Coordinates of C-alpha atoms in Angstrom, one line a residue:
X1 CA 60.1 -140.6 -26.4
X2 CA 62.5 -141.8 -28.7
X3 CA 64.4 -141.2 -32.3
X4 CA 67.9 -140.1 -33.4
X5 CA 67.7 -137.0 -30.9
X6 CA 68.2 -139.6 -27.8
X7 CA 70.7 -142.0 -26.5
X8 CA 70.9 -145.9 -25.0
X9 CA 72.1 -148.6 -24.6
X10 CA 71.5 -152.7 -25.7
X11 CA 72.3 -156.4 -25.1
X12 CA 73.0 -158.6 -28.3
X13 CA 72.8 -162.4 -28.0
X14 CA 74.5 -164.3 -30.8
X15 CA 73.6 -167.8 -31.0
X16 CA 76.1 -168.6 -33.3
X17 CA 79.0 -168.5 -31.0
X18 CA 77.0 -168.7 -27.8
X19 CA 78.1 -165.2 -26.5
X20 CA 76.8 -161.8 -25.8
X21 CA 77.8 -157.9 -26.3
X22 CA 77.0 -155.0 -24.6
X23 CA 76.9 -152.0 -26.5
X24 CA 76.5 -148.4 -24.8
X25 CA 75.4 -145.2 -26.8
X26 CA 74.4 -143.0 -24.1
X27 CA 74.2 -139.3 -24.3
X28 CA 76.8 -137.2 -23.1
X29 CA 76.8 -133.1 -21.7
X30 CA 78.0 -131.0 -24.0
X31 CA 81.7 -129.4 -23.0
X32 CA 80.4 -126.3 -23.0
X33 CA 78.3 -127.0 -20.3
X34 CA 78.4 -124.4 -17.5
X35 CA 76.4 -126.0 -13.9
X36 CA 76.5 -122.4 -12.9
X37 CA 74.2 -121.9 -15.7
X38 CA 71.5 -124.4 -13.3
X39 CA 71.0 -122.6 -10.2
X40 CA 68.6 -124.5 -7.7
X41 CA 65.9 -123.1 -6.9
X42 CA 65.3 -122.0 -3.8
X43 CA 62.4 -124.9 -3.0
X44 CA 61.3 -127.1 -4.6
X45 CA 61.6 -130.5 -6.1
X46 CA 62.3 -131.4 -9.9
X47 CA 58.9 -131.2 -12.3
X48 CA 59.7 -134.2 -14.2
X49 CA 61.0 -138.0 -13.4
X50 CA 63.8 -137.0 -10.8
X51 CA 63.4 -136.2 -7.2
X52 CA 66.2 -134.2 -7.4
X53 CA 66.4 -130.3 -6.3
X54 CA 64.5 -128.1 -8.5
X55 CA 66.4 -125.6 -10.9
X56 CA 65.1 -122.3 -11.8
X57 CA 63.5 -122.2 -15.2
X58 CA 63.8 -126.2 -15.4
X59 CA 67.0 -125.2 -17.2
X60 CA 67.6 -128.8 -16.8
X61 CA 64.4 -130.3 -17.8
X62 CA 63.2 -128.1 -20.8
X63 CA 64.4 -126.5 -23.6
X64 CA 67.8 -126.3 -24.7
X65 CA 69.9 -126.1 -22.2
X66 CA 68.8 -129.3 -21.7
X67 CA 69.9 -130.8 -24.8
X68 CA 72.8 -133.4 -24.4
X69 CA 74.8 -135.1 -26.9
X70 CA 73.0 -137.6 -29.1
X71 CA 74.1 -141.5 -29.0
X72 CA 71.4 -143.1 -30.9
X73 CA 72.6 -143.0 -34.3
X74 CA 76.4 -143.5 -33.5
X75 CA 75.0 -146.7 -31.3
X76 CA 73.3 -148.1 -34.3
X77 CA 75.7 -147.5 -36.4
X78 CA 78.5 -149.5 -34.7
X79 CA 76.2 -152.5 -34.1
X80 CA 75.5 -152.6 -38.0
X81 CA 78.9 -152.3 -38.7
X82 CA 79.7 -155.1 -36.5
X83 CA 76.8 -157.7 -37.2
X84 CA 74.5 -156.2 -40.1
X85 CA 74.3 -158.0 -43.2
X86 CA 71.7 -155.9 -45.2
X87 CA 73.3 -152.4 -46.5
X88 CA 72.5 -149.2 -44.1
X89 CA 70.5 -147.3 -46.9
X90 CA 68.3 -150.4 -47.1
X91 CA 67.6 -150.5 -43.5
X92 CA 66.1 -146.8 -42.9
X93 CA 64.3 -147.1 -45.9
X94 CA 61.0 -148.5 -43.9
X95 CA 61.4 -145.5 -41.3
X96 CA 62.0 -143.3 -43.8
X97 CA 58.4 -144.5 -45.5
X98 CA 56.8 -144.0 -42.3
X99 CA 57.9 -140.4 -42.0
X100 CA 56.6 -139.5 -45.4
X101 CA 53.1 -140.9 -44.2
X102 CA 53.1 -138.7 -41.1
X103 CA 52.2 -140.5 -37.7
X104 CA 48.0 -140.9 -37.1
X105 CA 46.3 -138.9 -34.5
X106 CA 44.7 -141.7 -32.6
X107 CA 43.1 -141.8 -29.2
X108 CA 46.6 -142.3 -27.6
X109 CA 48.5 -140.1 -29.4
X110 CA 45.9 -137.2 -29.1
X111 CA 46.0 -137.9 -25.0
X112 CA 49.6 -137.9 -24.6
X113 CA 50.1 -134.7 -26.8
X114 CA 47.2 -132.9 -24.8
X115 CA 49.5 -133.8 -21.7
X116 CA 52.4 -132.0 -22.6
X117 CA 50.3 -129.4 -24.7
X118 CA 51.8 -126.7 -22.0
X119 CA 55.2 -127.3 -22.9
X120 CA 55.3 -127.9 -26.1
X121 CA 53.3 -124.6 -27.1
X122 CA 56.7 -123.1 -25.5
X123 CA 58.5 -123.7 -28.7
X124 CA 57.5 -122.7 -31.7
X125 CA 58.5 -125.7 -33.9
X126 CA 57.2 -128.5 -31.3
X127 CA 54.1 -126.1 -31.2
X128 CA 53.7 -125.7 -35.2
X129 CA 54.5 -129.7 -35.3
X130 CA 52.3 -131.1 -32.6
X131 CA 49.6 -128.1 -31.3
X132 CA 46.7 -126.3 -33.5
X133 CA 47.1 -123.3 -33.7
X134 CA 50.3 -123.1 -31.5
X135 CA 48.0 -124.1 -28.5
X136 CA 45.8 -126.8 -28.8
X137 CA 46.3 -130.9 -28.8
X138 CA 45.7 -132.1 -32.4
X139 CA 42.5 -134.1 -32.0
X140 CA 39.8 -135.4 -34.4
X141 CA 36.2 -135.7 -33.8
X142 CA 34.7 -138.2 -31.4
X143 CA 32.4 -140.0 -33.6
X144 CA 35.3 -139.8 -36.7
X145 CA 38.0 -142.4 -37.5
X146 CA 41.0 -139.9 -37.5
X147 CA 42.5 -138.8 -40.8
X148 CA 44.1 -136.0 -38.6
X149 CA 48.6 -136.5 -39.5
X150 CA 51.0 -135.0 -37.9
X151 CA 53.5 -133.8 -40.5
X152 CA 56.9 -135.4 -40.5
X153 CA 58.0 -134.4 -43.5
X154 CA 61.2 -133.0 -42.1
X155 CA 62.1 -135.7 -40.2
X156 CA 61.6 -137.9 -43.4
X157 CA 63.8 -136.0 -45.6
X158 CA 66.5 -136.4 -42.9
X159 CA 66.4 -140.0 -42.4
X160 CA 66.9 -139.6 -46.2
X161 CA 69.7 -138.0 -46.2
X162 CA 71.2 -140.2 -43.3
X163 CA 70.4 -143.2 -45.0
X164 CA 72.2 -141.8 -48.2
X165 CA 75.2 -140.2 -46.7
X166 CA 75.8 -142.1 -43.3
X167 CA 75.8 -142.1 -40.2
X168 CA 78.8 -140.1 -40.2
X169 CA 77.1 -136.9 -41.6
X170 CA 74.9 -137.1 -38.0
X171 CA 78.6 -136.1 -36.3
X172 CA 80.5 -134.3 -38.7
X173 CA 78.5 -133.4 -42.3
X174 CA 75.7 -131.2 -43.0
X175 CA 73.2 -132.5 -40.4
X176 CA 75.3 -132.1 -37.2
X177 CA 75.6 -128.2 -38.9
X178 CA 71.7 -128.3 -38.7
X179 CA 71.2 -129.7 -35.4
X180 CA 74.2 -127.3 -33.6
X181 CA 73.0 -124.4 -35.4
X182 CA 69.0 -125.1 -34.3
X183 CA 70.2 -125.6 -30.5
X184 CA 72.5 -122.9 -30.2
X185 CA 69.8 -120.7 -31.7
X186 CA 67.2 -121.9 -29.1
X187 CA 70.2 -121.0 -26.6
X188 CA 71.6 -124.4 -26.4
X189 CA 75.5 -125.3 -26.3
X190 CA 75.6 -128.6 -28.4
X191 CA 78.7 -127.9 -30.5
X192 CA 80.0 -129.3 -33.6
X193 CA 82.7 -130.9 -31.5
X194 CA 80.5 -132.3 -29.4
X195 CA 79.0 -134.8 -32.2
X196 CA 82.3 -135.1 -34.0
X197 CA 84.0 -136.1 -31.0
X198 CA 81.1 -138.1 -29.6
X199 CA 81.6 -142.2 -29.8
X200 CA 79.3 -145.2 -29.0
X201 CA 81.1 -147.5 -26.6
X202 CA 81.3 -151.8 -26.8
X203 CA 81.2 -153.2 -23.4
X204 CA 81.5 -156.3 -21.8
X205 CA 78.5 -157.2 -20.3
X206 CA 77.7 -157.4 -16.4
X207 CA 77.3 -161.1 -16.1
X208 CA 76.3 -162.9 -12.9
X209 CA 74.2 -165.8 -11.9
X210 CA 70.7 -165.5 -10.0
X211 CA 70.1 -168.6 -8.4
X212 CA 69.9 -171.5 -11.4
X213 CA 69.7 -168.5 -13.6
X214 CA 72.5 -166.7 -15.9
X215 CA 72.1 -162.8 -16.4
X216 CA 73.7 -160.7 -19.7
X217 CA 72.7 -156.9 -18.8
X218 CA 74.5 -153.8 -19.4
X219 CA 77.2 -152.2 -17.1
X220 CA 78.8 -148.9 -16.2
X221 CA 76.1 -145.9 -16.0
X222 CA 72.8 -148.2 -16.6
X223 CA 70.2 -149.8 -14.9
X224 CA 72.3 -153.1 -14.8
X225 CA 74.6 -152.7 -11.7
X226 CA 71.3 -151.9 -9.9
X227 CA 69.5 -154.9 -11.1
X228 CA 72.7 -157.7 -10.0
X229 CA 72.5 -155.3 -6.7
X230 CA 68.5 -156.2 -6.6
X231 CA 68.8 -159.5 -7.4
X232 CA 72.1 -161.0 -5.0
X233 CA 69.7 -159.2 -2.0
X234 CA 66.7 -161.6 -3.6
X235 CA 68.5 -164.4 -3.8
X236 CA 69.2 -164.5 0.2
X237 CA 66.4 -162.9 1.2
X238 CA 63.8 -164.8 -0.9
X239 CA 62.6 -168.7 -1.0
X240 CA 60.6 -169.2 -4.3
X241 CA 57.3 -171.1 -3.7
X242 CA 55.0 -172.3 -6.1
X243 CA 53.3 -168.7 -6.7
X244 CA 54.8 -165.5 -5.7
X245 CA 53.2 -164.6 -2.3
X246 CA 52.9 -162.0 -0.1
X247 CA 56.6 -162.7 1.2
X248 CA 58.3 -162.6 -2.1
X249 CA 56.4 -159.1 -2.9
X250 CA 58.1 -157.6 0.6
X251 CA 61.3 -159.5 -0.3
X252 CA 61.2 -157.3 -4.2
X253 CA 60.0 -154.3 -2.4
X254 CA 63.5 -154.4 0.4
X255 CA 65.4 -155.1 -2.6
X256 CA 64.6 -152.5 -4.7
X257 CA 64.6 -150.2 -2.3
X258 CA 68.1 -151.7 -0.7
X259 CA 69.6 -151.2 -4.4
X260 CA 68.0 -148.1 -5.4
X261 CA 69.7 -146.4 -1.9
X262 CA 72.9 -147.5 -3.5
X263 CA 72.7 -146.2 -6.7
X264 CA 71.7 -142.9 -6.1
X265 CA 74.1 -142.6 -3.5
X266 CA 77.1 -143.7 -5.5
X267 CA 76.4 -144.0 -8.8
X268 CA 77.7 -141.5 -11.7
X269 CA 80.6 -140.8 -14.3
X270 CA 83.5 -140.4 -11.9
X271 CA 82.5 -144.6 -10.5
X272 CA 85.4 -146.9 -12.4
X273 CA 83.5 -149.1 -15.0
X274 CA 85.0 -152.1 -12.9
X275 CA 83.5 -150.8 -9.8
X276 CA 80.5 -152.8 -8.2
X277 CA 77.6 -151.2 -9.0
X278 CA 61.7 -142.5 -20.5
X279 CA 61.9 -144.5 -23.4
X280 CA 61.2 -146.8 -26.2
X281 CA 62.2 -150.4 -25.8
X282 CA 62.4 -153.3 -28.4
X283 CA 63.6 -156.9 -28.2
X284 CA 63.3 -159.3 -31.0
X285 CA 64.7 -163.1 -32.0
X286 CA 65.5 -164.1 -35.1
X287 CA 65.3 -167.6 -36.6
X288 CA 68.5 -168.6 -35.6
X289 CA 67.9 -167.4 -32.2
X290 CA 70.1 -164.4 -32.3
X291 CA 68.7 -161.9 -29.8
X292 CA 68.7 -158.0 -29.1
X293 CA 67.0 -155.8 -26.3
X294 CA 67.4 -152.4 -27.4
X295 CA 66.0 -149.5 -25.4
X296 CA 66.3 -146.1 -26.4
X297 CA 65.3 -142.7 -25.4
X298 CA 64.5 -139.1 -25.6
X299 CA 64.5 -139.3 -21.5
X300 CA 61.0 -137.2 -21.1
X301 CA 58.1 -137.7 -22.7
X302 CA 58.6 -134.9 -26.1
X303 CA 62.1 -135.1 -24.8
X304 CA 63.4 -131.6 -24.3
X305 CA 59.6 -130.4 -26.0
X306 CA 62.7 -128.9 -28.3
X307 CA 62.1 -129.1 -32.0
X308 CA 65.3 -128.6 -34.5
X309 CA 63.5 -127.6 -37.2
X310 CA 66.1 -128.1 -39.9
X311 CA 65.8 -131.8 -39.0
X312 CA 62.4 -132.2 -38.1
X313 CA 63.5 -134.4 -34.8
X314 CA 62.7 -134.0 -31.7
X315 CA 65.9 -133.4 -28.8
X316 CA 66.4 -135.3 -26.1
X317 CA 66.7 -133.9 -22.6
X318 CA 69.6 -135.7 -21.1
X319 CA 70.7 -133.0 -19.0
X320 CA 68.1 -134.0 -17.0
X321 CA 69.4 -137.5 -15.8
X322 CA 72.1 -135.3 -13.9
X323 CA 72.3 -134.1 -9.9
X324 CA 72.2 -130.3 -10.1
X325 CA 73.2 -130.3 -6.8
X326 CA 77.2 -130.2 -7.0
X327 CA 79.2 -132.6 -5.1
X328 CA 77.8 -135.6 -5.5
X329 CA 78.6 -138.5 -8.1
X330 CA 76.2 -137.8 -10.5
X331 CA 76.4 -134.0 -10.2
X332 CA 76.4 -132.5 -13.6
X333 CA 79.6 -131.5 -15.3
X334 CA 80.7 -130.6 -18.4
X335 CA 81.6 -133.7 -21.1
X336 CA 80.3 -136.1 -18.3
X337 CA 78.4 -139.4 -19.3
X338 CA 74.7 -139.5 -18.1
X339 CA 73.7 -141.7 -15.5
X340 CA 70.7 -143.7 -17.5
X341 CA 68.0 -146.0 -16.2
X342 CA 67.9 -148.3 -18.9
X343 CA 68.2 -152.2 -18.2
X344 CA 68.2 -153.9 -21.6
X345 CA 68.7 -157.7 -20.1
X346 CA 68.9 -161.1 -21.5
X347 CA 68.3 -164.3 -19.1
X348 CA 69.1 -167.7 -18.9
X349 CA 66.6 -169.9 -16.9
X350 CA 65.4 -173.6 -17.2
X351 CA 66.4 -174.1 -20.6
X352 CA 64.9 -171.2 -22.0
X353 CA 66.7 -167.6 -23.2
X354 CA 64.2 -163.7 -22.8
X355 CA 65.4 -160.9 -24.1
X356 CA 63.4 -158.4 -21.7
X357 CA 64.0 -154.2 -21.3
X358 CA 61.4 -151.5 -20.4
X359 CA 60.1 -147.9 -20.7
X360 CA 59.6 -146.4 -17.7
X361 CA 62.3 -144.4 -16.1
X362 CA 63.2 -145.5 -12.8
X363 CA 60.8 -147.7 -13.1
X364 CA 62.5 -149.7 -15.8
X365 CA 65.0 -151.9 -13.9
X366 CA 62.0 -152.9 -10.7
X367 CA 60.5 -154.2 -13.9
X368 CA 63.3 -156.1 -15.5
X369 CA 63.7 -157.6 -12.0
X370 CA 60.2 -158.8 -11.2
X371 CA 59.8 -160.2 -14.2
X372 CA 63.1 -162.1 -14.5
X373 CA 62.0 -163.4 -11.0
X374 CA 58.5 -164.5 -12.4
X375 CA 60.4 -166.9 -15.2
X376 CA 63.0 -168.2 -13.3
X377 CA 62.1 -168.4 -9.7
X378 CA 58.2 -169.6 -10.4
X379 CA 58.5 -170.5 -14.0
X380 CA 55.7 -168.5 -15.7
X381 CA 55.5 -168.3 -19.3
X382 CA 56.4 -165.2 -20.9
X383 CA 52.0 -164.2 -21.3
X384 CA 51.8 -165.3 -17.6
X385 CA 55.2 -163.3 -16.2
X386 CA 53.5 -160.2 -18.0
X387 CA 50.1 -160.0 -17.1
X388 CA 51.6 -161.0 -13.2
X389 CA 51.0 -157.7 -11.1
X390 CA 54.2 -155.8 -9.7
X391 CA 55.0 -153.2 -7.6
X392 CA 57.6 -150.3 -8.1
X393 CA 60.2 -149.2 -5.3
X394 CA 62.3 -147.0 -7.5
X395 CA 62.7 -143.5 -5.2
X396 CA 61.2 -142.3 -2.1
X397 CA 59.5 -143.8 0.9
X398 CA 56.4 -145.3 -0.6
X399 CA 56.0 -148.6 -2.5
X400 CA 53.6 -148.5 -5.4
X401 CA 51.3 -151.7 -5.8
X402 CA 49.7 -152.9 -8.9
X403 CA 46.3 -153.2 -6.7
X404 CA 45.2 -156.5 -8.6
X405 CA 47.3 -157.9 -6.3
X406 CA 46.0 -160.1 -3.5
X407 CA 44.8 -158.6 -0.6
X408 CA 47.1 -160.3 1.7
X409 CA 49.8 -159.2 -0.2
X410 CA 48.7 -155.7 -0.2
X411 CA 48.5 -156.2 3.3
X412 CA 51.8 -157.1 4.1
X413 CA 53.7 -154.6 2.3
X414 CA 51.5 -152.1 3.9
X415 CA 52.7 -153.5 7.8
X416 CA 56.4 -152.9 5.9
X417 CA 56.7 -149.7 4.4
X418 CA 54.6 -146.6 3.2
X419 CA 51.9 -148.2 0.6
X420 CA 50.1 -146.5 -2.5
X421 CA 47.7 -149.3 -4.3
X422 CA 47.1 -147.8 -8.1
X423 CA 45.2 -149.6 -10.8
X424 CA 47.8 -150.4 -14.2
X425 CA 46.2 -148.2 -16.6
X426 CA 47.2 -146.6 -20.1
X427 CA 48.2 -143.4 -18.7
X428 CA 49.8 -142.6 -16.5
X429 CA 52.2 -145.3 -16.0
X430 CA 52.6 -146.0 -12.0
X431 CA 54.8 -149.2 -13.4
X432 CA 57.1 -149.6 -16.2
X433 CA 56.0 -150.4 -19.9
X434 CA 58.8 -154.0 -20.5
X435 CA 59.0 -156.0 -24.2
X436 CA 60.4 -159.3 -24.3
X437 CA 60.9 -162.3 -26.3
X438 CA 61.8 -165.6 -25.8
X439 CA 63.1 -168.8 -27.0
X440 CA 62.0 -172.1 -25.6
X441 CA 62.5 -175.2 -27.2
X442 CA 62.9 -174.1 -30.8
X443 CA 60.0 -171.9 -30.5
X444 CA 60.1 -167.9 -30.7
X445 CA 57.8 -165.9 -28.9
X446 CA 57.4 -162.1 -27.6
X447 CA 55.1 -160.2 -25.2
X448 CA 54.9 -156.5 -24.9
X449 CA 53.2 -154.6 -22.2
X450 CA 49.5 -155.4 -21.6
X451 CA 48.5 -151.9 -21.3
X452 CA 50.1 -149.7 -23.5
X453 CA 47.9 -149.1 -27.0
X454 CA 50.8 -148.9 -28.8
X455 CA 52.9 -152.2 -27.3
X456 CA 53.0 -155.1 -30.2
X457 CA 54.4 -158.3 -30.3
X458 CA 54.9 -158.8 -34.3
X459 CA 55.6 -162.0 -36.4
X460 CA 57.6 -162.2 -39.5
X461 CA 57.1 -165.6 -41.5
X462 CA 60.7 -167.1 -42.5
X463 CA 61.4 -165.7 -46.2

């Protein structure tokens, strides 16, 4: 769900001068981009993330019409230009190693492509990648530790190349040739002038005060605006206790669901950035207590299920994050920045500093909230804030409830609104999948997910 194909966003904290930076590389739709080309369908809701109107063929959701313009490279370019200290070929080397390996077929990996096996047997370089035979989920026997690799040989020889030539030759050498020509020829319209043109944007970040707390998050066409929205409703509606209880869950629940109403409502590319307001995420800390939460994404799970295979990476589907429907904020347009979900947030609370962002979709910034609520409002540690139970009210009626949750509480958000009760579980993901770390003290710790198999929290000793 992730790679250079995708796009994001993410919060820096340097420690040095006590300040923070918002940096925005987002994906874009191409200026080709016809929305007569996405005719609704005539019932219907979307098949994937969105409750928006369905489109026939999933134009929107699969394939390549439903490639937008990359951000992820461009984004990490300008934040090593700006802060790195170690040269850029140097830095993709260790991704670069990985690729040659080829990722393992583990239990995980084998369920998630058996998932999408439909899809992804739709193109035949996602297929010959991915499926056996052009069908069937790679998979190794049940009694066998896998030796079953899934080749990434392409994708290795272009992180080569981009860690030899630049980033640069991602927008305007030989690779954006590759990429343009492999979408257009799957009937996409990424042009070259698309990536030449395209730019990664530094921000100042949306900063605001919860309660005792201070809040660094993202602004303008993120998850951010939504989370200050969330969290000023908290604040008045919610008295912290000495454990969350059954009234803090209903106040989240009318938050979320108060903040979500605006932002689908209002929210798009034609807002002003001044205006009031599915994925990899990392965060990490570094020994001087510089911070970053990073969160970056292909938007579906396989992205677009599109393959360039040139390049060997897999293409976002960023078209997707759009309204089909015409006439609203968000509609889709041509050129037009993506609306994204993504919440990469750093917060300041009792003398200690998190670096927290999530996976998850809509789901991402309900998460974010929660758990910024579970270290400043009750003071958990960052182990106890993850393993606390949440719910999700990110679209729609219902509320979902982590159903390890008291019963009282279950209770009284099912008097309130619409209630489903879902165990948290490895797949699928009723709740988001967040990362964190945190400083307290002088001491440097991180947490990811308690669920996902492939969520780690990793140590590096001082050199």
């Amino acid at each position: 769900m992730s790679g250079p194909g995708g796009g994001g966003a993410m919060i820096i904290w340097r420690a040095g001068c006590e300040a923070s930076y918002a940096l925005n590389f987002g994906m874009r739709a191409p200026a080709a981009l016809d929305p007569n080309d996405y005719a609704l369908a005539p019932e219907g809701k979307a098949s994937d993330l969105f409750p928006w109107k369905a489109v026939v063929d999933d134009r929107n959701v699969q394939g390549a019409t439903a490639i937008a313009v990359p951000g992820t490279v461009a984004g990490t370019r300008e934040a090593h230009a700006r802060f790195g200290r170690m040269p850029w070929t140097d830095l993709l080397q260790p991704a670069v190693a990985i690729a040659r390996e080829g990722l393992k077929v583990d239990w995980y990996a084998s369920l998630l492509i058996a998932s999408a096996a439909k899809d992804l047997s739709k193109d035949r370089d996602a297929a010959a990648v991915f499926l056996e035979e052009g069908q069937w989920p790679k998979s190794f026997g049940w009694t066998a530790i896998s030796d079953v690799l899934i080749d990434q040989s392409h994708m290795a020889a272009t992180l080569s190349r981009l860690a030899e030539a630049g980033a640069d030759d991602f927008y305007t050498g030989e690779l954006a040739r590759m990429i343009v020509a492999d979408v257009q020829e799957k009937g996409g319209v990424l042009a070259l002038n698309d990536l030449a043109g395209y730019r990664a944007e530094w921000q100042a970040p949306l900063t605001f005060k919860y309660r005792a707390a201070r809040i660094y998050t993202t602004p303008f066409l993120t998850g951010g605006p939504s989370l200050r929205d969330a969290l000023v409703e908290l604040e008045e509606a919610m008295t912290p206790g000495a454990r969350p209880d059954p009234m803090t869950y209903v106040a989240y629940a009318n938050a979320l669901r108060s903040a979500y109403t605006r932002r689908l409502a209002g929210m798009g590319d034609g807002e002003s950035p001044q205006a009031p307001a599915c994925t990899t995420h990392f965060s990490v800390v570094d020994r001087q207590g510089n911070m970053v939460a990073m969160t970056q994404t292909l938007l579906s799970m396989f992205g677009s299920r599109i393959v360039s295979p040139s390049t060997g990476l897999l293409m976002n589907n960023g078209i997707m994050w759009f309204d089909p429907e015409p006439g609203h904020p968000n509609s889709l347009a041509p050129a037009k920045r993506c609306l994204m979900n993504i919440c990469p947030t750093i917060v300041e609370a009792e003398g200690r500093r998190a670096a927290i962002g999530a996976s998850g979709g809509r789901k991402i910034m309900p998460a974010v909230m929660q758990i910024t609520s579970f270290l400043s409002d009750f003071g958990m540690s960052l182990e106890e804030a993850f393993h606390q139970p949440r719910i999700d009210a990110s679209g729609g009626d219902c509320v979902i409830a982590d159903e390890a949750l008291d019963p009282e509480i279950l209770s009284a958000l099912s008097k309130r609104f619409p209630l489903v009760s879902t165990p948290r579980t490895v797949l699928p993901y009723a709740f988001a999948c967040p990362a964190a770390v945190m400083e307290e003290r002088g001491r440097r710790m991180g947490c990811t997910e308690i669920m996902s198999p492939w969520g780690d929290a990793i140590h590096e000793e001082p050199i």
